[in-house]
Amino acid sequence: MVHVYNCHPFASQQIVQVEQEPGLVCCGGGALFVVTTGGCKVEAFCLEKEGCPLICRFATMGTVRRIQYSTIGDYLVTIEEKNSATYLRVYTNWRYQAEEKARVGVRLLGHLLRGASVWGGVQMEIIEIPLSGHPVALACCSVKGDLLVACENTLVLFALRRQTQQNLPKENQQNLQSSWPNSEQSCSQSRGRTSCPNQDLSVLDFERSVILHLSKITPKQVALCGGYVAVQAELEVLVLKLEATTEPAAAEDPSDSSKSDYPEDQSDFLLVPKHQELLGDQAKDCDVPVNVEQTGLEDRRRYTLSYVLFRRFTPEFFQGCGVEEMQLHSLQLYPMFIGNQSASVDGPACMFCFFSLPTAGYLYSLRGGVELLSAYQYPEKVLQAVLTDHLLHVITKNALQSFTVRCAAVAARVEDPYIDTTMKACPPCSLEVCALRMQLFIGLRSVCAYGCHVILLSTADTEAPEETERHTQRRSLELKEHNMLTGIFLAVGIDPATTPALESLLSRPFLTRRWTTPSPKEPTSVGHGWNLYVVDTVPPLTLYQEMVEYSQRYAENNPQGLSLRHLLGEAHLLLRSSLLQSSEQRQNADGARKMAAQTQREELEEAFRQNCAQLGDCFSRGSQKDCHLALPYYRMSSLSVTEVISRNRPLPGSPHTYGPGFLFYLKHFLLEETDQILSQEDADEVARIFGQSEPSMLVSVCASPCMMNVDAAAALQILRCWEDTAGVSVPLTITMAAMMLRLGDLAQYTELMERHAEMLLVYGFIEEPRLLLHGGGGGKHAQVCPTALARQLADSQPGLLVAAMVALHENNKVQLEQADHVYKELGCENSLQVDFWEAMLMASSQDAVIQELLFRLGSVYIDRLTPGAASTKHKSLKSADDLISSCSHYGALYPWLTFLNPVQTSSYQHWEALHKLQSLLCGPSLPVGAVAPLLESLSEETLWGFSLHLLCATRRGHYGSSIEQLLDRCPQAIIAYANHQLQDKHMALWWQKLLPELCSRTRAAADNSILLGALKETLVVVAMQTSPAEFLELIPDDGTASFFLPHLLTCSQRHLLA
């Protein structure tokens, strides 16, 4: 479907003063090129100046049949005919003919002229390009400046080169890829003098790079851009992708050229091939084989070919257009750059292919997946079409009409990955196109475009007498065919009159002829008037404003209608296209032009924000299907939530309520963490909106930090109404308690909080974390802050606060660093924060978190044991015994520690810290190496300090030194230490280390009952673990026999029993 809007895309028109009747027209580089009738003279006119003054004119070497201009290289290429021979010629430095100089250099491809004319670069040069076949079509690449020439069954690609002249011998010439600037920058003209920088260093030339052989398609028109090659036949379009590589190309298997959809030996009848559309990789399955012939000599690049698109049409009858006239035309490859891309460095981000039948046009996107963007259904026969950034211009016999295009929708999605998310939006690529107001002319024949200029050639000629005679003969032949075939069907008993399908088939006039192209009519010598128009399109901003004014009519009649949304979407794409174009213009401009481009861009951005606001209004009141689009459009509009609320506020007495899109926007705004805080008036209105439209969201709404200024009493009333309707729920109760807290009613607050058990309250905080914390929406490192409710819980219910924070962490609602910041904000970094870490250690299963917590807790306990540590009145939520019984990371205290621990210490905090640290060191998880450096701050002079160092030494496996230290400091603990630590693989230390140490120490202090008792206990264990012979070896030579003999006897008896 094509929408029609009465918006005028044209601002003005002027007539180019051409002395003779134009035959061919093309444009580019700020110039309009006109080939006069007869085809032997080219005139160039300046499109950038009022009145289109003449730049220069020059004669060609033959009759021009085709002409193309390339901005890269600023050259003209023609197909010329002379003496029944066809030539391909390139005209460079044509701007020098403005000085009316007759000097022209002519050379062959690859043969550079020598002498002063080349060094000075002051004359036009004609490059003759020899071809083995007759050229029928040509195209220039707008990205690289390369040249593509189509012959009857081949395509020849010529790469643009800049040949250096520093060394005249050909073998020393360097070939550089052309990076010619825009013609307006490369050549500056002044009155009486023209200067072209760098022309004395290099001259333009081409290199034959590759030849494509086509065996089943006859090119009528070709296009080339950024490595893409498009070939158009009468009813077929084939798009290929050429890629250059330095690797040798694999041998290609010759395609089977005998395969065909229809037989070729039918001379009397044409079997029309079926319609076919093959996109992407499927295009290689078409029956058009293409063989690549590598011809590049100077560069070693090899070309690989891939199929991109194939489209075949079936000839059909159309009112006002005969079947023989149903041929494709206006093939065009159109690149689009985005962002900071440079045409000379980067390839185009988007590539589009357009071609047209007289009845319909087709626009495809080629990059990032081939897809049909738009199909244009024309109301009447179209003769030619041209695609631009903003519009598609088509001409019929008597009118110029413009259609919108979807190129900007594709480019926007390539440029910004956030489009089609909740952040940004853009009308879809599949949005139906629209036609704008047409401009009437008489006898239009051709159209081309450059920038904001559309060039039209009109000739008011009438049908020649021979055409009338040919038409009469054709109708007579068609009648004869119809009668003959009707007779055949009647002879076999079939009456075509009773079968509509057969009657329709017999009415078609293509059964007895091959598909032929009518030869173009030569201009008649008797002219009936002609004109060459330059029509200027209105600036995109002006057209946008007209579209906005036009949309007001729809807004008044049906503000929720699809037509309003469609028109605003068209305006949006128009602005997007202009913004992309302004970025490119700003890069290429300098000085005053850059300032003007910046000003224009600021105006476009302001209009873009206004358009996004209007689209947001449409989707905010629209259907449930597309209501989500209100959010990204409002975001792109930069409107505050207050402004959005005012735009969506229903009028007094209006039956309309708040739309689903507006509610969707408000929900996302309130659920996200932003710095924008609503005023009390707006916050109260938001509460009323959700209380009426979506009360189930009231808890989330009231918990939002944006609603900080809401009237607590009014919000409490709305919450109570919802509780009466939906029943009691934990999050709702907590929300009401928070409102009571804001009102200062602690009694009602306490009553509400006591409705539910503590664990249920924790679940309520998990469901709505913002009741406790605000912020944190930016990820791991985003700062959070506690709410007033969290501060109250820290004072009155610290256990509930800690449990809630642990639950939030385990449910990925808050990070460990964020929780630390919360406790710092609460002023509980050395009290509740430690309780939180201990609770986290019990609950967490993440190894990285566990190791971090163990180190933190060990550091805190050591700090509390350090002399001079500040004492606190805070009592830990979990005692050491509680942690030992409920957390596996806290181990039971070793029995020998009871000999080293004091009965009581200076403070309860000191005693708790010592037991918790000892428990961690007795546990399986704390890495001793991490806390050992911290223990250096604790002295070993006290037994409890010595116990910590001894624990670390034991955990590290230093049993020998530990035994010596323990015998020195606390020998009464040695047997308990040995019974606990010297087991299994360490059992041998009883007689290898402990027994010798005790013997030597007892010998020195025979009256030490503690050492003597420890020696006896040790001998008992040794006697049980060794043989009599081994025991005898362990007895010291100077030992008293009566002391060791009982233990030897016990050892012998045990050995005999075994």
PDB file of C-alpha atoms in Angstrom, residues 217-297:
ATOM      1  CA  ILE A 217      22.043 -12.642 -19.836  1.00  0.00           C
ATOM      2  CA  THR A 218      22.400  -9.682 -22.178  1.00  0.00           C
ATOM      3  CA  PRO A 219      23.199  -6.514 -20.234  1.00  0.00           C
ATOM      4  CA  LYS A 220      21.066  -3.483 -20.941  1.00  0.00           C
ATOM      5  CA  GLN A 221      22.220  -1.461 -17.959  1.00  0.00           C
ATOM      6  CA  VAL A 222      24.898  -1.920 -15.281  1.00  0.00           C
ATOM      7  CA  ALA A 223      25.810  -0.381 -11.940  1.00  0.00           C
ATOM      8  CA  LEU A 224      29.001  -0.464  -9.870  1.00  0.00           C
ATOM      9  CA  CYS A 225      29.606   0.645  -6.278  1.00  0.00           C
ATOM     10  CA  GLY A 226      31.870  -0.487  -3.464  1.00  0.00           C
ATOM     11  CA  GLY A 227      32.630  -3.890  -4.974  1.00  0.00           C
ATOM     12  CA  TYR A 228      29.006  -4.630  -5.889  1.00  0.00           C
ATOM     13  CA  VAL A 229      28.165  -5.203  -9.557  1.00  0.00           C
ATOM     14  CA  ALA A 230      24.564  -5.066 -10.787  1.00  0.00           C
ATOM     15  CA  VAL A 231      23.480  -6.213 -14.240  1.00  0.00           C
ATOM     16  CA  GLN A 232      20.060  -5.504 -15.684  1.00  0.00           C
ATOM     17  CA  ALA A 233      18.543  -7.263 -18.679  1.00  0.00           C
ATOM     18  CA  GLU A 234      15.048  -6.804 -20.045  1.00  0.00           C
ATOM     19  CA  LEU A 235      13.339  -8.675 -17.226  1.00  0.00           C
ATOM     20  CA  GLU A 236      16.225  -9.846 -15.046  1.00  0.00           C
ATOM     21  CA  VAL A 237      18.487  -8.259 -12.466  1.00  0.00           C
ATOM     22  CA  LEU A 238      21.632  -9.927 -11.138  1.00  0.00           C
ATOM     23  CA  VAL A 239      23.751  -8.439  -8.329  1.00  0.00           C
ATOM     24  CA  LEU A 240      27.250  -9.794  -7.668  1.00  0.00           C
ATOM     25  CA  LYS A 241      29.932  -9.019  -5.085  1.00  0.00           C
ATOM     26  CA  LEU A 242      33.554  -8.778  -6.219  1.00  0.00           C
ATOM     27  CA  GLU A 243      36.217  -9.059  -3.546  1.00  0.00           C
ATOM     28  CA  ALA A 244      39.932  -8.593  -4.156  1.00  0.00           C
ATOM     29  CA  THR A 245      42.431 -10.863  -2.431  1.00  0.00           C
ATOM     30  CA  THR A 246      46.157 -11.450  -2.718  1.00  0.00           C
ATOM     31  CA  GLU A 247      45.737 -15.215  -2.408  1.00  0.00           C
ATOM     32  CA  PRO A 248      45.610 -17.296  -5.592  1.00  0.00           C
ATOM     33  CA  ALA A 249      42.074 -17.972  -6.660  1.00  0.00           C
ATOM     34  CA  ALA A 250      40.932 -21.558  -6.798  1.00  0.00           C
ATOM     35  CA  ALA A 251      40.115 -22.961 -10.175  1.00  0.00           C
ATOM     36  CA  GLU A 252      36.450 -22.427 -10.893  1.00  0.00           C
ATOM     37  CA  ASP A 253      34.386 -25.173 -12.341  1.00  0.00           C
ATOM     38  CA  PRO A 254      32.702 -24.019 -15.517  1.00  0.00           C
ATOM     39  CA  SER A 255      29.020 -23.648 -14.905  1.00  0.00           C
ATOM     40  CA  ASP A 256      26.609 -25.752 -16.873  1.00  0.00           C
ATOM     41  CA  SER A 257      25.423 -23.358 -19.496  1.00  0.00           C
ATOM     42  CA  SER A 258      23.037 -25.849 -21.025  1.00  0.00           C
ATOM     43  CA  LYS A 259      20.630 -25.604 -18.100  1.00  0.00           C
ATOM     44  CA  SER A 260      17.688 -23.355 -18.856  1.00  0.00           C
ATOM     45  CA  ASP A 261      14.166 -22.755 -17.734  1.00  0.00           C
ATOM     46  CA  TYR A 262      12.929 -22.710 -21.298  1.00  0.00           C
ATOM     47  CA  PRO A 263      14.105 -24.222 -24.597  1.00  0.00           C
ATOM     48  CA  GLU A 264      16.067 -22.050 -26.972  1.00  0.00           C
ATOM     49  CA  ASP A 265      15.031 -23.817 -30.173  1.00  0.00           C
ATOM     50  CA  GLN A 266      11.475 -22.540 -30.149  1.00  0.00           C
ATOM     51  CA  SER A 267      11.309 -20.139 -33.048  1.00  0.00           C
ATOM     52  CA  ASP A 268       7.553 -19.696 -33.244  1.00  0.00           C
ATOM     53  CA  PHE A 269       6.592 -19.507 -29.569  1.00  0.00           C
ATOM     54  CA  LEU A 270       8.116 -17.942 -26.491  1.00  0.00           C
ATOM     55  CA  LEU A 271       7.612 -19.823 -23.237  1.00  0.00           C
ATOM     56  CA  VAL A 272       7.768 -17.103 -20.639  1.00  0.00           C
ATOM     57  CA  PRO A 273       9.978 -18.003 -17.636  1.00  0.00           C
ATOM     58  CA  LYS A 274       8.374 -17.982 -14.239  1.00  0.00           C
ATOM     59  CA  HIS A 275       8.848 -15.221 -11.736  1.00  0.00           C
ATOM     60  CA  GLN A 276      11.878 -15.803  -9.520  1.00  0.00           C
ATOM     61  CA  GLU A 277      13.475 -14.039  -6.528  1.00  0.00           C
ATOM     62  CA  LEU A 278      16.670 -15.426  -4.982  1.00  0.00           C
ATOM     63  CA  LEU A 279      18.290 -13.578  -2.093  1.00  0.00           C
ATOM     64  CA  GLY A 280      21.723 -13.972  -0.533  1.00  0.00           C
ATOM     65  CA  ASP A 281      23.257 -17.427  -0.824  1.00  0.00           C
ATOM     66  CA  GLN A 282      20.223 -18.665  -2.736  1.00  0.00           C
ATOM     67  CA  ALA A 283      21.109 -16.370  -5.637  1.00  0.00           C
ATOM     68  CA  LYS A 284      23.872 -18.747  -6.730  1.00  0.00           C
ATOM     69  CA  ASP A 285      21.131 -21.221  -7.717  1.00  0.00           C
ATOM     70  CA  CYS A 286      19.982 -18.987 -10.554  1.00  0.00           C
ATOM     71  CA  ASP A 287      20.554 -20.199 -14.122  1.00  0.00           C
ATOM     72  CA  VAL A 288      22.917 -17.331 -15.005  1.00  0.00           C
ATOM     73  CA  PRO A 289      26.509 -18.615 -14.848  1.00  0.00           C
ATOM     74  CA  VAL A 290      29.252 -16.029 -14.424  1.00  0.00           C
ATOM     75  CA  ASN A 291      32.904 -16.855 -15.113  1.00  0.00           C
ATOM     76  CA  VAL A 292      35.742 -14.685 -13.796  1.00  0.00           C
ATOM     77  CA  GLU A 293      38.765 -13.921 -15.984  1.00  0.00           C
ATOM     78  CA  GLN A 294      41.666 -12.363 -14.074  1.00  0.00           C
ATOM     79  CA  THR A 295      43.420  -9.706 -16.162  1.00  0.00           C
ATOM     80  CA  GLY A 296      45.221  -7.425 -13.677  1.00  0.00           C
ATOM     81  CA  LEU A 297      48.942  -7.359 -14.419  1.00  0.00           C
TER      82      LEU A 297
END
